[in-house]
Coordinates of N, CA, C and O in Angstrom, one line a residue:
X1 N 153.7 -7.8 -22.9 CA 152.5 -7.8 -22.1 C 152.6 -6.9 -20.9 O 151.5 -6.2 -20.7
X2 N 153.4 -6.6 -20.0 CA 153.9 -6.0 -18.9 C 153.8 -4.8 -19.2 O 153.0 -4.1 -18.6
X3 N 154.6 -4.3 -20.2 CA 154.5 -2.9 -20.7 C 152.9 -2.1 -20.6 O 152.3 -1.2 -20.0
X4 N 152.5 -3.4 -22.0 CA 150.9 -3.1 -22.2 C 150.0 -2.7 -20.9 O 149.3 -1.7 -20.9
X5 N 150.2 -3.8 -19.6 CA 149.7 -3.4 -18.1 C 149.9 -2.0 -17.7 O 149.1 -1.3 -17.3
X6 N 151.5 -1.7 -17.8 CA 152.0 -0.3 -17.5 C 151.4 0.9 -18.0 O 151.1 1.9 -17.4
X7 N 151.2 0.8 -19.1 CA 150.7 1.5 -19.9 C 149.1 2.0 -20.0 O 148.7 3.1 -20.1
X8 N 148.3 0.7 -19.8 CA 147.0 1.3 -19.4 C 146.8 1.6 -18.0 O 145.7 2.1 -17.8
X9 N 147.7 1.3 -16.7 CA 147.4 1.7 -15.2 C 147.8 3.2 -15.2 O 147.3 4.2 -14.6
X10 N 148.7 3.1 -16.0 CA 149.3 5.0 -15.9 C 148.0 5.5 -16.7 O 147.6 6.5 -16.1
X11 N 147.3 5.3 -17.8 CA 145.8 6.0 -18.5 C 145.1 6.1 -17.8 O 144.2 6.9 -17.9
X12 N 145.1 5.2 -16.7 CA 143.8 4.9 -15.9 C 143.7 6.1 -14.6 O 142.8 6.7 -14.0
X13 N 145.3 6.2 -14.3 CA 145.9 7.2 -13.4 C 145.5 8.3 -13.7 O 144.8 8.9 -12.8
X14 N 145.8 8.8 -14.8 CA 145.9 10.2 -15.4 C 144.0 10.3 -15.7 O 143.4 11.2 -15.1
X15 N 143.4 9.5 -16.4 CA 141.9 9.5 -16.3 C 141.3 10.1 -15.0 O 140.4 11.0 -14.8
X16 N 142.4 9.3 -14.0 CA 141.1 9.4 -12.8 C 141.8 10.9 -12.4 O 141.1 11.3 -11.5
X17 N 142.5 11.6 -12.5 CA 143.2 13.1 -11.9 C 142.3 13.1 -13.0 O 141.6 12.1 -12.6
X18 N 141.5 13.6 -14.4 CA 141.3 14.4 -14.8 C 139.6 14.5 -14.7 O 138.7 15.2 -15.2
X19 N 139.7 13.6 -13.8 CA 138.2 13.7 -13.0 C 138.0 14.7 -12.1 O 138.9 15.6 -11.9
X20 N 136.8 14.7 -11.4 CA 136.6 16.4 -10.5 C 135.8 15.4 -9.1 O 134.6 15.2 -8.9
X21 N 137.2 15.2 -8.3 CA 137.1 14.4 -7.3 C 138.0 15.6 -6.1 O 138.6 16.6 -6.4
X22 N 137.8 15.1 -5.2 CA 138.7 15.7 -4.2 C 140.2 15.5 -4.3 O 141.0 16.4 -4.2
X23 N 140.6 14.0 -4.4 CA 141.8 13.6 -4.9 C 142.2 13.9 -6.0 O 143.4 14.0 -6.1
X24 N 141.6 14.2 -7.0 CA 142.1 14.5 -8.3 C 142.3 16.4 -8.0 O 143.2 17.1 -8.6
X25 N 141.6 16.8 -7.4 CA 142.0 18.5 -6.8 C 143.6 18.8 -6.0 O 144.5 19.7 -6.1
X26 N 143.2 17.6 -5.3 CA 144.3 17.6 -4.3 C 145.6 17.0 -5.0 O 146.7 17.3 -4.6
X27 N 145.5 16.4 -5.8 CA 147.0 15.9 -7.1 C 147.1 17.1 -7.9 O 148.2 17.4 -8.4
X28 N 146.2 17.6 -8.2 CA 146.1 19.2 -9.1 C 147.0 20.1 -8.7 O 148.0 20.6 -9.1
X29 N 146.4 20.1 -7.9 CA 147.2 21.2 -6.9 C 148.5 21.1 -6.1 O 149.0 22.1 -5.8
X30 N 149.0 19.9 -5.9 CA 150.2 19.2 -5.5 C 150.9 19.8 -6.9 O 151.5 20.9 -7.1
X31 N 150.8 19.1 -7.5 CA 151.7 18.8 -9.2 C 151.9 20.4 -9.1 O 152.9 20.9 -8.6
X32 N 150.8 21.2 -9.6 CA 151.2 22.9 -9.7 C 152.2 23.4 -8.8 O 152.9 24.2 -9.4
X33 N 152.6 23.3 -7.5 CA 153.0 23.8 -6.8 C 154.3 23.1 -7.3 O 155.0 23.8 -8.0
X34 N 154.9 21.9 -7.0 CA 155.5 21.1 -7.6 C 156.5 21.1 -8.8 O 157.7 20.8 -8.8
X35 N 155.4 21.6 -10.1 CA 156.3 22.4 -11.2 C 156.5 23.3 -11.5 O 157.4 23.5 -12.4
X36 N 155.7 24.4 -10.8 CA 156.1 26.2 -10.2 C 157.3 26.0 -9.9 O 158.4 26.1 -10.5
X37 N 157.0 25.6 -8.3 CA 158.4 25.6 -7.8 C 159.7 25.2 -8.2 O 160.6 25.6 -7.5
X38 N 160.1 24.1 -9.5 CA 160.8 23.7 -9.8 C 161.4 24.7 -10.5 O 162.4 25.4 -10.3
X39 N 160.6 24.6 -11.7 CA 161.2 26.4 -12.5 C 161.5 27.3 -12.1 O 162.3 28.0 -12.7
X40 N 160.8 27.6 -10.4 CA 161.3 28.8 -10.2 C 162.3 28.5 -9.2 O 162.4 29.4 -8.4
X41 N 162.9 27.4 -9.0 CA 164.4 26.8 -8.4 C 165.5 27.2 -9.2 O 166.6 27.6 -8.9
X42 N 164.7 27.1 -10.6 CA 166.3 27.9 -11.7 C 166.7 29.0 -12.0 O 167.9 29.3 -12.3
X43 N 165.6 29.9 -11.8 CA 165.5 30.9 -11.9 C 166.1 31.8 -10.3 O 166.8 32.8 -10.2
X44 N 165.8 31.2 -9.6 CA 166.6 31.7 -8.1 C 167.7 31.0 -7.8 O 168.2 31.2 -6.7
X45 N 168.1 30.2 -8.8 CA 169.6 29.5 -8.7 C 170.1 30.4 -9.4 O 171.2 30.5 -8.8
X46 N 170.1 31.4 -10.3 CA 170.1 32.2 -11.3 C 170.4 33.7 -10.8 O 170.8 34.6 -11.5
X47 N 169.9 33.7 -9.0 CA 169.6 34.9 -8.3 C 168.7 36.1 -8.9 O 169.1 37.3 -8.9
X48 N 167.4 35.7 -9.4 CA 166.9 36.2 -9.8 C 165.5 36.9 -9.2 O 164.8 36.1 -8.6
X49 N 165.1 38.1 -9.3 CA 163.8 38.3 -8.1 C 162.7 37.4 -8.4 O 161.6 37.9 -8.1
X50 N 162.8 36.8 -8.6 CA 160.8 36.0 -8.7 C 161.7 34.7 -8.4 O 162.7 34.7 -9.1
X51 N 161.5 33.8 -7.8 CA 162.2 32.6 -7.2 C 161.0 31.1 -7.3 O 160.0 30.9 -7.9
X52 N 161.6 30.3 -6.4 CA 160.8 29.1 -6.1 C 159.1 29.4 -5.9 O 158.3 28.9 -6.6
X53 N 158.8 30.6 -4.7 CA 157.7 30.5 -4.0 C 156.9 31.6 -4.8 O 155.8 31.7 -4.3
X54 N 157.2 32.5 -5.8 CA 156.4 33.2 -6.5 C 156.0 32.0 -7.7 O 154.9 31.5 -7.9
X55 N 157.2 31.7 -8.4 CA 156.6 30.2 -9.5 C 155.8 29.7 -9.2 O 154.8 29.7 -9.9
X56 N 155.7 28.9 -7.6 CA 155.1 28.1 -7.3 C 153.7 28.7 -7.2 O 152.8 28.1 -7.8
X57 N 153.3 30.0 -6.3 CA 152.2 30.5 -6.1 C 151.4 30.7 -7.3 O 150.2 30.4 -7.2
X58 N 151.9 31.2 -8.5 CA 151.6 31.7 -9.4 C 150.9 30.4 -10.3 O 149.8 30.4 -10.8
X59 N 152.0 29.4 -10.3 CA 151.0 27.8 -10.8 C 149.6 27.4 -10.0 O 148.5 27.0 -10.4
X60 N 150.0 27.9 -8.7 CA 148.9 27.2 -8.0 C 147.7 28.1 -8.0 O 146.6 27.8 -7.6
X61 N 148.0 29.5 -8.4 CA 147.0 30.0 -8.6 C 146.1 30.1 -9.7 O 145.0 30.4 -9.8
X62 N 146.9 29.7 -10.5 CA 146.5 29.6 -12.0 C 145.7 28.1 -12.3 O 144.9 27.9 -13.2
X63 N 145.9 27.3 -11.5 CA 145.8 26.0 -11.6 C 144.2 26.3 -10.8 O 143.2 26.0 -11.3
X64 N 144.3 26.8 -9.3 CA 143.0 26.9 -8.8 C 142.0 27.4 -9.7 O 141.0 26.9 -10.1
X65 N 142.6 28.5 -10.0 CA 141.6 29.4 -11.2 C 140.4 28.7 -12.1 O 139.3 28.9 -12.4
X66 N 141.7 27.2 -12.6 CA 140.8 26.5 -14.0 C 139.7 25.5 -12.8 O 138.5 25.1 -13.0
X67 N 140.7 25.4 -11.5 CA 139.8 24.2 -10.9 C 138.5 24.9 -10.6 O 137.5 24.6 -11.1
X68 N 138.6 25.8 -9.7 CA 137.3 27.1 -9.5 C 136.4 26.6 -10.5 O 135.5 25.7 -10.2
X69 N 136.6 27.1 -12.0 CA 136.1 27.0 -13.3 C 135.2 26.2 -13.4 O 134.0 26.3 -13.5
X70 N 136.3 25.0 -13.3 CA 135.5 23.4 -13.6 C 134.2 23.2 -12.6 O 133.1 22.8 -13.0
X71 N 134.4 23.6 -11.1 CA 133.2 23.5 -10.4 C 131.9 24.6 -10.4 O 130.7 24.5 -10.2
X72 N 132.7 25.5 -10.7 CA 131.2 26.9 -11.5 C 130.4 26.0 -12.9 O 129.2 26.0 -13.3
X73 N 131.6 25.2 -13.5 CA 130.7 24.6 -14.9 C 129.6 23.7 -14.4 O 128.4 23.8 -14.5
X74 N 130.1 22.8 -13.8 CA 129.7 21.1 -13.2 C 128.4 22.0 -12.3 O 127.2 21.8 -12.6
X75 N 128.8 22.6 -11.5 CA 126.9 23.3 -10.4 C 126.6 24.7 -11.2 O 126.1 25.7 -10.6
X76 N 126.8 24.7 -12.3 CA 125.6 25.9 -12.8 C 125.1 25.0 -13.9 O 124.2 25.6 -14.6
X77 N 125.2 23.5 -14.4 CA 125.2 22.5 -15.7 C 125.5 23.0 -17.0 O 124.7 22.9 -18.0
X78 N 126.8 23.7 -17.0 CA 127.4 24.4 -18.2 C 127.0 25.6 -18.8 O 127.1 25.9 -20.0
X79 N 126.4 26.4 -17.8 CA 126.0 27.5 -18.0 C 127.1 28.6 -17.7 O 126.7 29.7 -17.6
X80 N 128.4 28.3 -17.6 CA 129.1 29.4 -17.2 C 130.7 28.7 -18.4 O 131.2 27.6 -18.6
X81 N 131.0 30.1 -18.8 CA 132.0 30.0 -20.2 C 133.3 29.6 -19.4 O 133.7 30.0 -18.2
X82 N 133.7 29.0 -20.0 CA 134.7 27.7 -19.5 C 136.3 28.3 -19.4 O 137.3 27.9 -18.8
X83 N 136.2 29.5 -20.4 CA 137.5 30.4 -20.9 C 137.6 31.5 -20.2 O 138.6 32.1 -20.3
X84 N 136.7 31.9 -19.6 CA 137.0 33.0 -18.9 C 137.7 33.1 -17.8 O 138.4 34.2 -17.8
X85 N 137.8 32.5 -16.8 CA 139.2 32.6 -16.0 C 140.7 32.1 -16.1 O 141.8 32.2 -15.6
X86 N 140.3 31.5 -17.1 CA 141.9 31.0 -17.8 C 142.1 32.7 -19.0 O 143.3 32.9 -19.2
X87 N 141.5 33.3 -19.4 CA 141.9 34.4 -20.1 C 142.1 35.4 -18.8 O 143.1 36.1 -18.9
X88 N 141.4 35.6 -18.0 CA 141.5 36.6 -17.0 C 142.9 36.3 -16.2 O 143.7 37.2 -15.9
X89 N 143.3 34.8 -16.0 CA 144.8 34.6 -15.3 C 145.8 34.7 -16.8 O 147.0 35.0 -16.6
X90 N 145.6 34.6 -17.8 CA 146.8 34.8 -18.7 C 147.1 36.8 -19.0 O 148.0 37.5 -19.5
X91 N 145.8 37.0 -18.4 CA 145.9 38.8 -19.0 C 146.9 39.0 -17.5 O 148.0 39.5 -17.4
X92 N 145.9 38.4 -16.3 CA 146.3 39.3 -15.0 C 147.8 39.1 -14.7 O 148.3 39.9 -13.9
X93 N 148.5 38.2 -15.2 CA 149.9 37.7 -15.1 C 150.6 38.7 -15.7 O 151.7 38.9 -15.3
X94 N 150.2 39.4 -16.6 CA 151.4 40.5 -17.4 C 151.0 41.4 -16.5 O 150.7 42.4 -17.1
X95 N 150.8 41.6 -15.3 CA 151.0 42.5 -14.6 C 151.7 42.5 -13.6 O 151.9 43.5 -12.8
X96 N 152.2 40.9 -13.5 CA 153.2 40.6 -12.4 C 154.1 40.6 -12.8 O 154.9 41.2 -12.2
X97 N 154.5 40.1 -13.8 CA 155.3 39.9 -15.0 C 156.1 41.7 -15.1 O 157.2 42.0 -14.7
X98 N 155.6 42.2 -15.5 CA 156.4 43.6 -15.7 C 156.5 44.3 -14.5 O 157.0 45.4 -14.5
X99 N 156.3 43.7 -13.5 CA 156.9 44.0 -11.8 C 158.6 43.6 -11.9 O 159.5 44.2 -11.3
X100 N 158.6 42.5 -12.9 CA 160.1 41.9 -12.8 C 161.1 42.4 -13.6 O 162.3 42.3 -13.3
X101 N 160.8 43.0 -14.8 CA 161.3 43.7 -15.8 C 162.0 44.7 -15.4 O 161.3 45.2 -14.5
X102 N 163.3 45.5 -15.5 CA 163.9 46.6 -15.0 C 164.7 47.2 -16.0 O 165.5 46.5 -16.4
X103 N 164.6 48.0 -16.3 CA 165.5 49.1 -17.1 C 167.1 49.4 -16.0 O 167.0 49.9 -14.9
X104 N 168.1 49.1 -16.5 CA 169.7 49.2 -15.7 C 169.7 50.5 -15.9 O 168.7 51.0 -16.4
X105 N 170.8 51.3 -15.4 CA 171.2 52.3 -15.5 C 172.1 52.6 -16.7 O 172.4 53.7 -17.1
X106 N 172.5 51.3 -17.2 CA 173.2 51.6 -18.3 C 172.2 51.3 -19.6 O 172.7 51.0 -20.7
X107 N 170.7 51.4 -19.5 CA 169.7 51.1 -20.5 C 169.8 49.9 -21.3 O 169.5 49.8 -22.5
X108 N 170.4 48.6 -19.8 CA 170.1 47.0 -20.4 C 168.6 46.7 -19.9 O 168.2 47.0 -18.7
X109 N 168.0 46.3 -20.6 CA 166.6 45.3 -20.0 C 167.1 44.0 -19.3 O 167.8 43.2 -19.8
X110 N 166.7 43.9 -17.8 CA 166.5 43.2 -17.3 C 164.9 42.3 -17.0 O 163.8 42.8 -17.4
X111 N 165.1 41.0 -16.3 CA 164.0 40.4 -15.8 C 162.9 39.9 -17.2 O 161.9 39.2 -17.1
X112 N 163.3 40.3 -18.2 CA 162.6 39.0 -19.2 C 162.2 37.9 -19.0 O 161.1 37.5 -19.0
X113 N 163.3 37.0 -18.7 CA 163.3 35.7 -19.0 C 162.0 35.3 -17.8 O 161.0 34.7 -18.1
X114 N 162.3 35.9 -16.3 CA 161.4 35.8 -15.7 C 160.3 36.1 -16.0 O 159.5 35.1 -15.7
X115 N 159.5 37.5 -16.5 CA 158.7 37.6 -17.0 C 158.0 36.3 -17.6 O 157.2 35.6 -16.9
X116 N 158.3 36.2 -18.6 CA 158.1 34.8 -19.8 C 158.0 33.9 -18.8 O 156.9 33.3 -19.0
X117 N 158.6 33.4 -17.9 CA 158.9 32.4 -17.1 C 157.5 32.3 -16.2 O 157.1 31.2 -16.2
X118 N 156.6 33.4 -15.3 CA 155.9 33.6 -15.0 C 155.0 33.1 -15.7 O 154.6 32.0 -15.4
X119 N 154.5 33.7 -16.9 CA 153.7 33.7 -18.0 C 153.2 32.0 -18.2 O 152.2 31.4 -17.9
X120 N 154.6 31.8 -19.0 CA 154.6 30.2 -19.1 C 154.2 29.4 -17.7 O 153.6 28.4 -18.0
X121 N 154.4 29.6 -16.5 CA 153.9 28.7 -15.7 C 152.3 28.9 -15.2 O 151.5 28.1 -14.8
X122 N 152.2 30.2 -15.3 CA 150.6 30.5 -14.9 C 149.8 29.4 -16.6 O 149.0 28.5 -16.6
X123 N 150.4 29.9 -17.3 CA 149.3 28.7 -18.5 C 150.0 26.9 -18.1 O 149.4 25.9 -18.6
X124 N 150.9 26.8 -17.5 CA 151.1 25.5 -17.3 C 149.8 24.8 -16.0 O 149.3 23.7 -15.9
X125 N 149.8 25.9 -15.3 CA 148.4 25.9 -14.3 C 147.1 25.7 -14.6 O 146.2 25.0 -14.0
X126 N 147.1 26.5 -15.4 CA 145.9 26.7 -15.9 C 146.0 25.2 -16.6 O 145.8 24.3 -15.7
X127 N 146.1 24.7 -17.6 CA 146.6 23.2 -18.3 C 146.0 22.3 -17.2 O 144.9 21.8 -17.4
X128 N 146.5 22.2 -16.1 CA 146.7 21.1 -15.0 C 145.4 21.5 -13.9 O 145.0 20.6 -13.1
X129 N 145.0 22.6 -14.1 CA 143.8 23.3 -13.0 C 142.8 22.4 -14.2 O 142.0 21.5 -13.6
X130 N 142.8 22.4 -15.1 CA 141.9 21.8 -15.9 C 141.9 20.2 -16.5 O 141.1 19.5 -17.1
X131 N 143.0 20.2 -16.1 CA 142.8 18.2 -16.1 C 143.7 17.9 -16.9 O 144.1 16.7 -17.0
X132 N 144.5 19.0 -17.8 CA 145.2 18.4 -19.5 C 146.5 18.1 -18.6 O 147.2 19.1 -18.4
X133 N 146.8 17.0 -18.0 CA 148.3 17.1 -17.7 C 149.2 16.7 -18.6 O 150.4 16.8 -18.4
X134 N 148.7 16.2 -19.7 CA 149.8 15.7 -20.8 C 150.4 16.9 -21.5 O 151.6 16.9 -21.7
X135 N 149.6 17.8 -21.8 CA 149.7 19.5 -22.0 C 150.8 20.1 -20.9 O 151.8 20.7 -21.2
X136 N 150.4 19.6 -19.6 CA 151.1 20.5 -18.9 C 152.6 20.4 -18.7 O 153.5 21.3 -18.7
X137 N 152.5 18.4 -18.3 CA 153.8 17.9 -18.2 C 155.0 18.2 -19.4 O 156.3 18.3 -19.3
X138 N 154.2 18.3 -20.6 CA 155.0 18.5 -21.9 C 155.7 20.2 -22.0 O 156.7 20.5 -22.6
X139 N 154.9 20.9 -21.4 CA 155.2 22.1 -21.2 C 155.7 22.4 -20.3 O 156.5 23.3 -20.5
X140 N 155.7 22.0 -19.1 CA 157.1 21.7 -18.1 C 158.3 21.5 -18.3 O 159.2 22.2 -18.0
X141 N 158.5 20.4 -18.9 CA 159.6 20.1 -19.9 C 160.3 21.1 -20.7 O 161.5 21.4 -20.5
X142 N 159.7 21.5 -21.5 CA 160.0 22.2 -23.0 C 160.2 23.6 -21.7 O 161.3 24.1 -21.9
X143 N 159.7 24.1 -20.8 CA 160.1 25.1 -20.1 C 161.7 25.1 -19.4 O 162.6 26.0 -19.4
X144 N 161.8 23.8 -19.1 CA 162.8 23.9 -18.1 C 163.7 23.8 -19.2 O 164.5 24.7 -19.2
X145 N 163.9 22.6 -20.5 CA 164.8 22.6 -21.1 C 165.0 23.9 -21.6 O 166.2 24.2 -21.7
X146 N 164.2 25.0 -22.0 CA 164.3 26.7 -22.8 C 165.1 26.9 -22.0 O 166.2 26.7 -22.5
X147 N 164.9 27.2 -20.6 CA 165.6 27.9 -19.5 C 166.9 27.6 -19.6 O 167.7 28.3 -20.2
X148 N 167.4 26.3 -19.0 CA 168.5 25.5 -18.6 C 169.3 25.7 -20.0 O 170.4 26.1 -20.0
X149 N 168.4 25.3 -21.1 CA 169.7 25.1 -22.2 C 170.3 26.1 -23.3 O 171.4 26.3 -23.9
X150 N 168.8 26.8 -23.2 CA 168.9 28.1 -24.2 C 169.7 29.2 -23.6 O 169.7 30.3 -24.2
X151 N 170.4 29.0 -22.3 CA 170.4 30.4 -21.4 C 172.2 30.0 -22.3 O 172.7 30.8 -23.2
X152 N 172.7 29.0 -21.9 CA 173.8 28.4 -22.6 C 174.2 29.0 -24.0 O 175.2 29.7 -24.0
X153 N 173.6 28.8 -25.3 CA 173.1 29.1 -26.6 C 173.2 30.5 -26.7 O 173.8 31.1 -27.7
X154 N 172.6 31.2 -25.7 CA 172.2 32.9 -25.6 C 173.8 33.8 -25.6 O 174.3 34.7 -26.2
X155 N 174.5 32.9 -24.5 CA 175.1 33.0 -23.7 C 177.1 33.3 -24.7 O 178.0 34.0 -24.5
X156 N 176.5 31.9 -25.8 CA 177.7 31.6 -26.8 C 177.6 33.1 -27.9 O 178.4 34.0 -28.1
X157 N 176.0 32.8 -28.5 CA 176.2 33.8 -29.0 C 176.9 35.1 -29.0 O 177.6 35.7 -29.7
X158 N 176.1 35.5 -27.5 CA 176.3 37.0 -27.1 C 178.5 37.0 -27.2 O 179.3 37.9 -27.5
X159 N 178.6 35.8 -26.9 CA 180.5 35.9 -26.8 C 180.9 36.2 -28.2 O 181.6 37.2 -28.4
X160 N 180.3 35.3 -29.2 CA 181.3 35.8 -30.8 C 180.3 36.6 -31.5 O 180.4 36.5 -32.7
X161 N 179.3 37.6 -31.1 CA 178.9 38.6 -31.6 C 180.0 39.8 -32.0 O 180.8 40.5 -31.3
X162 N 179.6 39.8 -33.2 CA 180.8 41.1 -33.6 C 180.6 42.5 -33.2 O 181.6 43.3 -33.1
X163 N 179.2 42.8 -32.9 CA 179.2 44.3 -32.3 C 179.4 44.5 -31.0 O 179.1 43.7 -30.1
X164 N 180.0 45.6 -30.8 CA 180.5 45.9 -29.5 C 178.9 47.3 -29.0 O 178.0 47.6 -29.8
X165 N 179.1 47.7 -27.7 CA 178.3 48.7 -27.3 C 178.8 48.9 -26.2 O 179.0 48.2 -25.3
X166 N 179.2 50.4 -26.3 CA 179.9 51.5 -25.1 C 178.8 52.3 -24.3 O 178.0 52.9 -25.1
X167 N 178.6 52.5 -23.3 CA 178.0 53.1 -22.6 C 178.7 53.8 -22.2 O 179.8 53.4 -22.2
X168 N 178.5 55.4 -21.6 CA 179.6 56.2 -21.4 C 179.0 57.1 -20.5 O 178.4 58.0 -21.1
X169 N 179.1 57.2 -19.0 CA 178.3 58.4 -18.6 C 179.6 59.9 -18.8 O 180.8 59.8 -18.8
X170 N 178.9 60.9 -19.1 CA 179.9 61.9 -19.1 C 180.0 63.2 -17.6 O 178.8 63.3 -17.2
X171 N 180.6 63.7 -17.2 CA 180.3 65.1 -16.4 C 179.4 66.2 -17.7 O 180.1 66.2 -18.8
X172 N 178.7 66.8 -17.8 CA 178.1 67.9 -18.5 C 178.8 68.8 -18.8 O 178.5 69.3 -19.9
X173 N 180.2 69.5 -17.8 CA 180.4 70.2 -18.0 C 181.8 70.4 -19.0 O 182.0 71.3 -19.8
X174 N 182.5 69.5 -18.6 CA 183.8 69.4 -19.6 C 184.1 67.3 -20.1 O 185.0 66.6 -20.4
X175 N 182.7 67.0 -19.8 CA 183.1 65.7 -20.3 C 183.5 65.2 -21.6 O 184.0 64.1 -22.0
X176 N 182.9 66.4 -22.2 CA 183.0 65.7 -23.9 C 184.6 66.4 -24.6 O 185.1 66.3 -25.7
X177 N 184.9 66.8 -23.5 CA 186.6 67.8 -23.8 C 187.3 66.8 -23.2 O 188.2 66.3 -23.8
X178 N 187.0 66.4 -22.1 CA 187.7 64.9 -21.6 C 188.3 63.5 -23.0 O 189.4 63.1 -23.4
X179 N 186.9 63.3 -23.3 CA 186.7 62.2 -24.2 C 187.2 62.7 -25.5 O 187.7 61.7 -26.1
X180 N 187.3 63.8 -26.2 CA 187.9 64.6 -27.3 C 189.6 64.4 -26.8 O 190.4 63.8 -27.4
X181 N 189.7 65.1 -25.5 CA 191.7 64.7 -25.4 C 192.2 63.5 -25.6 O 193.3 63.3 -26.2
X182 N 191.0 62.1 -24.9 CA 191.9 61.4 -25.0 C 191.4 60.9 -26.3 O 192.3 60.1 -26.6
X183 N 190.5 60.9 -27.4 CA 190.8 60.1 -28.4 C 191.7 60.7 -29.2 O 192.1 60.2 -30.1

């Protein structure tokens, strides 16, 4: 029976955040900033350029975006397309996104995961700007565990992979008579 109680006060919780109240904006927007910033705690534990306060902004922007939305829908009485700022923040993000990306000098790709990482939290905003927090919270999750666990997995592989790759800068002028002596 207790359970049962727990169970419908937490529906009733989540119900009332997916209402378009002041409080339910103001929990919106908490939570985004909240699970931005968390992701991007790993990511800057990680020493990586996009950290806590870009995740976080980027949730909360994403998240305002759907909330914006909701109140253009509610005072025009559904006269305005409900998808269009959630497609305009999933386009506009691959443009912060490839800010983080870097070609090494030895022609490794860097800043991926970040990228993706960005990506995935601007749509976890968007989720949460729009009321789905079961969407969002579940996707929080499954983010952090990708990050956290998969980096591990990536990490094993990359050790018993059989191919090797040499990068080699040479001098132009007698480098390849260099590398010809000594093999």
């Amino acid at each position: 029976r207790g359970k049962r109680k727990g169970n419908s006060f937490m529906m009733e919780v989540l119900a009332y955040i997916q209402e378009f109240n002041a409080v339910s904006i103001f929990i919106r927007l908490l939570l985004a900033v909240f699970i931005g910033g968390l992701i991007g705690a790993e990511r800057e534990a990680r020493n990586q350029t996009a950290g806590i306060r870009i995740f976080a902004l980027v949730c909360l922007g994403a998240a305002l975006a759907m909330i914006t939305n909701e109140y253009l829908t509610l005072e025009s009485g559904n006269q305005v397309d409900s998808s269009r700022m959630a497609a305009q923040v999933i386009s506009g993000i691959g443009f912060l996104g490839v800010g983080t990306i870097i070609v090494t000098g030895n022609n490794k790709v860097k800043g991926l995961t970040t990228a993706a990482g960005l990506w995935v939290v601007a749509t976890i905003g968007i989720a949460i700007g729009s009321g789905f927090l079961y969407g969002a919270l579940l996707g929080f999750v499954f983010t952090f565990i990708s990050i956290k666990s998969l980096h591990y997995f990536s990490r094993w592989m990359e050790s018993h992979n059989r191919l090797m790759e040499f990068y080699i800068e040479i001098d132009q002028q007698d480098g390849i008579k260099k590398i010809q002596n000594y093999m």
